[in-house]
Short mmCIF file of C-alpha atoms in Angstrom, two decimals:
data_model
loop_
_atom_site.label_atom_id
_atom_site.label_comp_id
_atom_site.label_asym_id
_atom_site.label_seq_id
_atom_site.Cartn_x
_atom_site.Cartn_y
_atom_site.Cartn_z
CA MET A 234 67.84 122.64 12.95
CA SER A 235 69.92 123.37 16.08
CA ASP A 236 71.46 120.59 18.16
CA ARG A 237 69.10 121.45 21.02
CA SER A 238 66.03 121.19 18.77
CA ALA A 239 67.24 117.89 17.40
CA VAL A 240 67.73 116.49 20.89
CA GLY A 241 64.25 117.70 21.91
CA SER A 242 62.70 116.01 18.89
CA ASN A 243 64.47 112.77 19.69
CA VAL A 244 63.34 112.86 23.33
CA ARG A 245 59.76 113.55 22.28
CA GLY A 246 59.97 110.74 19.80
CA LEU A 247 61.27 108.35 22.43
CA GLY A 248 58.53 109.45 24.81
CA LEU A 249 55.82 108.79 22.26
CA ALA A 250 57.35 105.42 21.44
CA ALA A 251 57.41 104.54 25.15
CA LEU A 252 53.77 105.52 25.52
CA ALA A 253 52.91 103.41 22.52
CA VAL A 254 54.58 100.44 24.20
CA VAL A 255 52.54 101.02 27.35
CA ARG A 256 49.34 101.16 25.32
CA ASP A 257 50.27 97.98 23.56
CA MET A 258 50.91 96.23 26.89
CA ARG A 259 47.45 97.17 28.14
CA GLU A 260 45.79 96.02 24.95
CA HIS A 261 47.37 92.56 24.92
CA TRP A 262 46.19 90.49 27.88
CA ALA A 263 45.01 86.93 28.28
CA PRO A 264 41.52 86.85 29.85
CA ALA A 265 41.20 84.37 32.70
CA SER A 266 38.29 82.01 33.15
CA ALA A 267 35.63 82.55 35.79
CA GLU A 268 37.09 79.67 37.84
CA GLU A 269 40.58 81.17 37.70
CA LEU A 270 39.31 84.58 38.78
CA GLU A 271 37.34 83.05 41.65
CA GLN A 272 40.39 81.17 42.87
CA PHE A 273 42.56 84.26 42.49
CA GLU A 274 40.07 86.34 44.50
CA THR A 275 40.15 83.78 47.34
CA ASP A 276 43.95 83.62 47.27
CA ALA A 277 44.23 87.42 47.24
CA LEU A 278 42.01 87.77 50.30
CA SER A 279 44.02 85.08 52.11
CA GLY A 280 47.21 86.92 51.24
CA PHE A 281 45.68 90.16 52.53
CA VAL A 282 44.87 88.52 55.87
CA LEU A 283 48.40 87.09 56.16
CA ALA A 284 49.99 90.44 55.28
CA ARG A 285 47.97 92.27 57.93
CA ALA A 286 48.84 89.61 60.51
CA SER A 287 52.50 90.02 59.55
CA ALA A 288 52.14 93.76 60.18
CA GLY A 289 51.17 92.93 63.77
CA LEU A 290 47.47 93.79 63.66
CA ALA A 291 45.24 92.08 66.18
CA ASP A 292 43.01 89.23 65.00
CA GLY A 293 39.89 91.22 65.85
CA THR A 294 41.04 94.12 63.68
CA ILE A 295 41.75 91.83 60.74
CA ARG A 296 38.37 90.09 61.16
CA GLY A 297 36.70 93.49 61.18
CA ASP A 298 38.38 94.55 57.92
CA VAL A 299 37.49 91.26 56.22
CA GLY A 300 33.91 91.63 57.44
CA HIS A 301 33.73 95.11 55.90
CA LEU A 302 35.12 93.82 52.60
CA ASP A 303 32.62 90.97 52.60
CA GLN A 304 29.73 93.41 53.09
CA ILE A 305 30.88 95.50 50.14
CA ARG A 306 31.52 92.41 47.98
CA THR A 307 28.01 91.08 48.71
CA TRP A 308 26.45 94.36 47.62
CA PHE A 309 28.69 94.77 44.56
CA GLY A 310 28.25 91.21 43.35
CA ARG A 311 31.62 91.13 41.57
CA PRO A 312 35.28 91.10 42.62
CA LEU A 313 36.17 94.32 44.39
CA TRP A 314 38.95 95.14 41.93
CA ASP A 315 36.18 95.90 39.40
CA MET A 316 34.89 98.80 41.51
CA GLU A 317 34.99 102.28 40.03
CA PRO A 318 34.61 105.62 41.88
CA ALA A 319 30.99 105.73 40.67
CA ASP A 320 30.35 102.39 42.41
CA ALA A 321 31.83 103.74 45.63
CA ASP A 322 29.67 106.85 45.25
CA ALA A 323 26.56 104.70 45.03
CA TYR A 324 27.52 102.47 47.96
CA PHE A 325 28.63 105.11 50.46
CA GLY A 326 26.23 107.80 49.20
CA LYS A 327 23.09 105.65 49.07
CA VAL A 328 23.46 102.26 50.76
CA LEU A 329 25.38 103.60 53.79
CA ARG A 330 23.91 107.10 53.73
CA GLY A 331 22.15 106.67 57.07
CA SER A 332 24.78 104.50 58.76
CA PRO A 333 26.90 105.77 61.68
CA SER A 334 29.97 107.73 60.61
CA GLY A 335 32.22 105.18 62.32
CA THR A 336 30.82 102.36 60.17
CA ARG A 337 31.25 104.35 56.97
CA LEU A 338 34.80 105.34 57.88
CA ALA A 339 35.86 101.85 58.88
CA ARG A 340 34.42 100.35 55.71
CA SER A 341 36.07 102.89 53.42
CA GLN A 342 39.40 102.46 55.19
CA ALA A 343 39.20 98.68 54.83
CA LEU A 344 38.47 99.07 51.12
CA SER A 345 41.34 101.54 50.64
CA THR A 346 43.76 99.26 52.45
CA TYR A 347 42.69 96.27 50.37
CA PHE A 348 43.24 98.20 47.12
CA MET A 349 46.66 99.28 48.35
CA PHE A 350 47.46 95.61 48.92
CA LEU A 351 46.24 94.67 45.45
CA GLU A 352 48.27 97.45 43.84
CA LEU A 353 51.45 96.56 45.71
CA ARG A 354 51.23 92.79 45.37
CA HIS A 355 49.03 91.87 42.39
CA LYS A 356 48.93 94.79 39.95
CA VAL A 357 50.71 92.88 37.17
CA GLU A 358 48.78 89.65 37.66
CA LEU A 359 45.41 91.40 37.68
CA HIS A 360 46.26 93.29 34.51
CA ARG A 361 47.33 90.08 32.81
CA MET A 362 44.13 88.27 33.87
CA THR A 363 41.55 91.05 33.52
CA GLY A 364 43.11 93.89 31.58
CA ARG A 365 42.33 96.26 34.45
CA VAL A 366 44.78 98.69 35.99
CA ILE A 367 44.20 98.74 39.74
CA GLU A 368 42.88 102.04 41.05
CA CYS A 369 41.18 102.59 44.40
CA PRO A 370 37.54 103.75 44.02
CA ILE A 371 37.87 105.88 47.18
CA ASP A 372 39.28 109.31 46.36
CA GLU A 373 39.30 112.79 47.84
CA MET A 374 35.86 113.50 46.40
CA ASN A 375 33.96 110.56 47.90
CA LYS A 376 36.05 109.69 50.96
CA PRO A 377 33.70 109.61 54.01
CA ARG A 378 34.38 112.42 56.43
CA GLY A 379 34.19 112.40 60.20
CA ALA A 380 35.81 110.50 63.04
CA LYS A 381 35.22 107.06 64.46
CA ASP A 382 35.04 108.33 68.00
CA ALA A 383 32.96 111.42 67.32
CA GLN A 384 30.00 110.14 69.35
CA LEU A 385 29.60 111.86 72.69
CA ARG A 386 28.89 109.33 75.42
CA ILE A 387 27.31 110.74 78.57
CA PRO A 388 27.17 108.02 81.22
CA PRO A 389 24.40 107.67 83.81
CA SER A 390 24.85 109.43 87.12
CA GLU A 391 26.31 107.75 90.18
CA PRO A 392 22.87 107.44 91.88
CA GLU A 393 21.47 105.84 88.70
CA VAL A 394 24.25 103.25 88.50
CA GLY A 395 23.85 102.66 92.25
CA ALA A 396 20.13 101.99 91.73
CA LEU A 397 20.90 99.58 88.89
CA PHE A 398 23.23 97.42 90.93
CA ALA A 399 21.08 97.64 94.06
CA GLY A 400 18.08 96.31 92.15
CA TRP A 401 20.14 93.77 90.26
CA GLY A 402 21.73 92.56 93.50
CA SER A 403 18.38 92.08 95.21
CA GLU A 404 17.24 90.07 92.19
CA LEU A 405 19.93 87.45 92.88
CA ALA A 406 17.98 86.05 95.82
CA THR A 407 14.98 85.09 93.69
CA CYS A 408 16.25 84.69 90.11
CA ARG A 409 15.73 81.39 88.28
CA LYS A 410 19.41 80.91 87.31
CA PHE A 411 21.55 82.27 90.12
CA ALA A 412 25.05 81.49 88.85
CA PRO A 413 24.88 83.11 85.37
CA THR A 414 22.93 86.09 86.73
CA ALA A 415 25.52 86.61 89.47
CA ARG A 416 28.32 86.29 86.90
CA ASN A 417 26.78 88.95 84.65
CA TYR A 418 26.18 91.18 87.67
CA THR A 419 29.80 90.81 88.84
CA ALA A 420 31.31 91.42 85.41
CA SER A 421 29.22 94.56 84.85
CA LYS A 422 30.01 95.89 88.31
CA LEU A 423 33.72 95.27 87.69
CA LEU A 424 33.46 97.26 84.45
CA SER A 425 31.90 100.14 86.34
CA GLN A 426 34.55 100.01 89.08
CA VAL A 427 37.82 99.71 87.15
CA GLY A 428 36.76 100.43 83.57
CA LEU A 429 37.61 97.14 81.85
CA ARG A 430 36.53 96.55 78.29
CA VAL A 431 34.04 93.69 78.00
CA SER A 432 36.49 91.71 75.85
CA GLU A 433 39.14 92.15 78.54
CA ALA A 434 36.77 90.84 81.21
CA CYS A 435 35.96 87.78 79.09
CA GLY A 436 39.66 87.03 78.65
CA LEU A 437 40.55 87.02 82.36
CA ASP A 438 41.63 83.85 84.13
CA LEU A 439 41.42 83.17 87.83
CA ASP A 440 45.22 83.30 87.90
CA ASP A 441 45.10 86.85 86.57
CA ILE A 442 43.96 88.09 89.99
CA LYS A 443 47.13 88.96 91.90
CA TRP A 444 45.89 89.42 95.44
CA ASP A 445 49.37 90.00 96.84
CA LEU A 446 50.22 92.99 94.61
CA GLY A 447 49.63 96.51 95.83
CA ARG A 448 47.30 97.55 98.61
CA PHE A 449 44.13 96.03 97.16
CA GLY A 450 45.39 93.42 94.70
CA LYS A 451 45.64 93.78 90.94
CA LEU A 452 44.26 92.32 87.74
CA HIS A 453 46.68 91.21 85.05
CA VAL A 454 44.86 92.22 81.88
CA ARG A 455 46.65 90.18 79.21
CA HIS A 456 44.33 90.94 76.30
CA GLY A 457 44.13 94.71 76.38
CA LYS A 458 43.41 96.62 73.21
CA GLY A 459 46.53 97.76 71.35
CA ALA A 460 46.95 101.15 69.72
CA ARG A 461 45.82 101.40 66.09
CA GLY A 462 44.79 97.75 65.91
CA SER A 463 48.12 96.29 67.03
CA GLY A 464 48.34 93.15 69.12
CA PRO A 465 47.24 92.77 72.76
CA ARG A 466 48.62 95.40 75.17
CA GLU A 467 49.03 94.11 78.72
CA ARG A 468 48.54 96.17 81.87
CA MET A 469 48.03 95.78 85.61
CA VAL A 470 44.76 97.20 86.95
CA PRO A 471 44.53 97.88 90.72
CA LEU A 472 41.39 96.54 92.39
CA ILE A 473 40.31 99.92 93.67
CA ASN A 474 36.82 101.36 94.04
CA GLY A 475 35.48 98.21 95.74
CA ALA A 476 36.52 95.86 92.92
CA ASP A 477 38.45 93.65 95.39
CA ARG A 478 35.28 93.00 97.44
CA THR A 479 33.24 92.33 94.29
CA LEU A 480 35.69 89.68 93.08
CA ARG A 481 36.16 88.02 96.48
CA TRP A 482 32.40 87.55 96.83
CA PHE A 483 32.09 86.12 93.33
CA ILE A 484 34.98 83.68 93.68
CA GLU A 485 34.02 82.49 97.18
CA ASP A 486 30.22 82.24 96.72
CA VAL A 487 29.53 81.87 93.00
CA TRP A 488 32.44 80.56 90.95
CA GLY A 489 32.25 77.04 92.39
CA GLN A 490 28.77 76.63 90.90
CA PHE A 491 30.36 76.68 87.44
CA ASP A 492 33.52 74.65 88.13
CA ASP A 493 35.00 72.74 91.08
CA ASP A 494 38.71 73.20 90.31
CA HIS A 495 40.07 76.64 91.22
CA THR A 496 43.63 75.48 90.56
CA ARG A 497 43.18 74.37 86.96
CA PRO A 498 45.56 76.31 84.67
CA GLY A 499 43.63 78.60 82.37
CA ALA A 500 40.41 78.43 84.39
CA PRO A 501 38.35 81.47 83.29
CA LEU A 502 37.37 84.08 85.84
CA PHE A 503 33.95 84.37 84.20
CA PRO A 504 32.87 80.88 83.07
CA SER A 505 30.10 79.88 80.72
CA GLU A 506 27.39 77.37 81.52
CA ARG A 507 28.71 75.32 78.60
CA LYS A 508 31.33 72.67 79.25
CA ASN A 509 34.50 71.52 77.53
CA ALA A 510 35.02 67.86 76.62
CA ASP A 511 36.81 67.28 79.96
CA GLY A 512 33.86 68.66 81.95
CA SER A 513 35.49 72.03 82.76
CA SER A 514 33.63 75.27 82.06
CA ARG A 515 34.18 77.24 78.89
CA ARG A 516 34.87 80.95 78.88
CA VAL A 517 31.87 83.26 78.77
CA GLY A 518 31.32 85.22 75.55
CA ASP A 519 30.86 88.98 75.42
CA ASP A 520 27.32 88.59 74.06
CA ALA A 521 26.21 86.91 77.31
CA LEU A 522 27.59 89.81 79.37
CA ARG A 523 26.12 92.44 77.04
CA ASN A 524 22.69 90.82 77.09
CA GLY A 525 22.81 90.38 80.87
CA LEU A 526 23.49 94.10 81.33
CA LYS A 527 20.81 95.07 78.82
CA ASP A 528 18.16 92.92 80.50
CA ALA A 529 19.05 94.23 83.96
CA ALA A 530 18.98 97.86 82.78
CA GLN A 531 15.52 97.43 81.25
CA VAL A 532 14.21 96.23 84.61
CA HIS A 533 16.20 98.29 87.12
CA LEU A 534 17.13 101.39 85.10
CA PRO A 535 14.35 101.67 82.48
CA GLY A 536 15.30 105.23 81.57
CA TRP A 537 18.41 103.81 79.95
CA GLY A 538 17.07 100.50 78.63
CA LYS A 539 19.05 99.36 75.61
CA LYS A 540 21.29 102.44 75.72
CA LEU A 541 23.36 101.12 78.63
CA THR A 542 26.27 99.11 77.24
CA PRO A 543 29.53 97.81 78.74
CA HIS A 544 31.39 100.68 77.07
CA ILE A 545 29.10 103.22 78.71
CA LEU A 546 30.03 101.67 82.08
CA ARG A 547 33.69 102.21 81.13
CA HIS A 548 32.91 105.90 80.58
CA PHE A 549 31.05 105.96 83.88
CA CYS A 550 34.10 104.52 85.66
CA ALA A 551 36.40 107.17 84.17
CA SER A 552 34.02 109.96 85.17
CA GLN A 553 33.61 108.59 88.69
CA LEU A 554 37.36 108.22 89.20
CA TYR A 555 37.90 111.76 87.94
CA GLY A 556 35.20 113.07 90.28
CA SER A 557 36.89 111.22 93.16
CA GLY A 558 40.11 113.14 92.60
CA LEU A 559 42.25 110.80 90.47
CA ASP A 560 44.49 112.66 88.05
CA LEU A 561 44.37 112.04 84.30
CA MET A 562 47.60 110.04 84.23
CA ALA A 563 46.27 107.59 86.82
CA ILE A 564 42.95 107.19 84.96
CA GLN A 565 44.83 106.64 81.70
CA GLU A 566 46.80 103.83 83.36
CA VAL A 567 43.66 102.20 84.77
CA LEU A 568 41.81 102.30 81.43
CA GLY A 569 44.83 101.24 79.38
CA HIS A 570 44.77 104.18 76.94
CA SER A 571 47.81 104.81 74.78
CA TRP A 572 47.16 108.57 74.61
CA ILE A 573 46.09 110.99 77.32
CA ALA A 574 43.83 112.71 74.76
CA THR A 575 41.72 109.56 74.61
CA THR A 576 41.30 109.60 78.39
CA MET A 577 40.21 113.25 78.26
CA ARG A 578 37.36 112.30 75.92
CA TYR A 579 36.13 109.88 78.59
CA ILE A 580 35.98 112.41 81.40
CA HIS A 581 35.43 115.77 79.70
CA VAL A 582 31.70 115.76 80.47
CA GLN A 583 32.66 115.98 84.15
CA GLN A 584 35.28 118.74 83.76
CA THR A 585 34.30 122.14 85.10
CA ARG A 586 36.91 124.41 83.52
CA VAL A 587 34.30 126.58 81.78
CA GLU A 588 32.06 126.80 84.86
CA ASP A 589 35.03 127.60 87.12
CA ALA A 590 36.21 130.30 84.72
CA TRP A 591 32.70 131.78 84.58
CA VAL A 592 32.42 131.87 88.40
CA ALA A 593 35.86 133.45 88.70
CA GLY A 594 34.96 136.00 86.04
CA THR A 595 31.71 137.00 87.73
CA GLU A 596 33.55 137.37 91.05
CA ARG A 597 36.11 139.69 89.43
CA ALA A 598 33.31 141.69 87.80
CA ALA A 599 31.50 141.98 91.13
CA LYS A 600 34.65 143.31 92.83
CA ARG A 601 35.14 145.94 90.09
CA LEU A 602 31.50 147.05 90.44
CA GLU A 603 31.88 147.17 94.19
CA GLY A 604 34.82 149.53 93.81
CA LEU A 605 32.86 151.79 91.47
CA VAL A 606 29.88 151.96 93.81
CA ARG A 607 32.07 153.06 96.68
#
């Protein structure tokens, strides 16, 4: 036997021996009790939350991921690390078959991220306790396709939104609960004027209105949405499009019916009817604003009914600003988008590039025909 053949035989022998060791390691494990596994599952999820917070993700993003994991865990009935690709096939192919693509994507991404965490942090422990080798059940064959923001949102027209707020405004004179109705009206109108997210509106304080900045005053949005789930992204929003008049009316004529101390630090711009222990008003929740808009739309814009949401008003604002002549960079700054491509998705239903090109093309064709006729 040549030296090279001998070396090859030795290497192959060492490789087989190494594989035998690996097989032996997987065969010898100490099964944990049900109580130990339950405690480990709780600790693992707590560690996952802490790791994502350490990465700088916003609390809302982390809550969303944990909510997705809880939905899958409830359906599966066992710890998620027991899931196999066939289980994921059944869940995403049957249980979530008719769900929106955004829901399916977000849930699969949360599951994939959790398995990545388990593999990086707890692979050895899980093998010792269960004998399982961690492997994500989401693969290239069953990974949900699509995009979270694939839905095309076409906002109502300017006359329709005008009719909504005209009817809603006239309702204020006769409604049973003036203050909360006026608050919901003001918040929704502000969303339509400067494109705030509903969560951003809920997080505003009275002190966040900077009347002395710029030509109209500005809003200091401290809880803006960060890119890719990162922490809050602050911005200054000018009170254009009549937003300054909307807020002045609300603060001068309505706000005092919720609270009597405009100077209190942290006083919310949009208060709740509920009170804190010291008698001051709590901050309104986004559900109250969403429901207020939905109820008003069903009465004053029945063609939209439940379809009109705060986010649709944000799209309406972007489209209106674009139609009024604001450039994309300015609209991006108002809306607080990280990428100009996101802003373009908000206003593309109003763009007329194709129509303009068609008109220009027909004019050129008409001139050519005119020359031929002569």
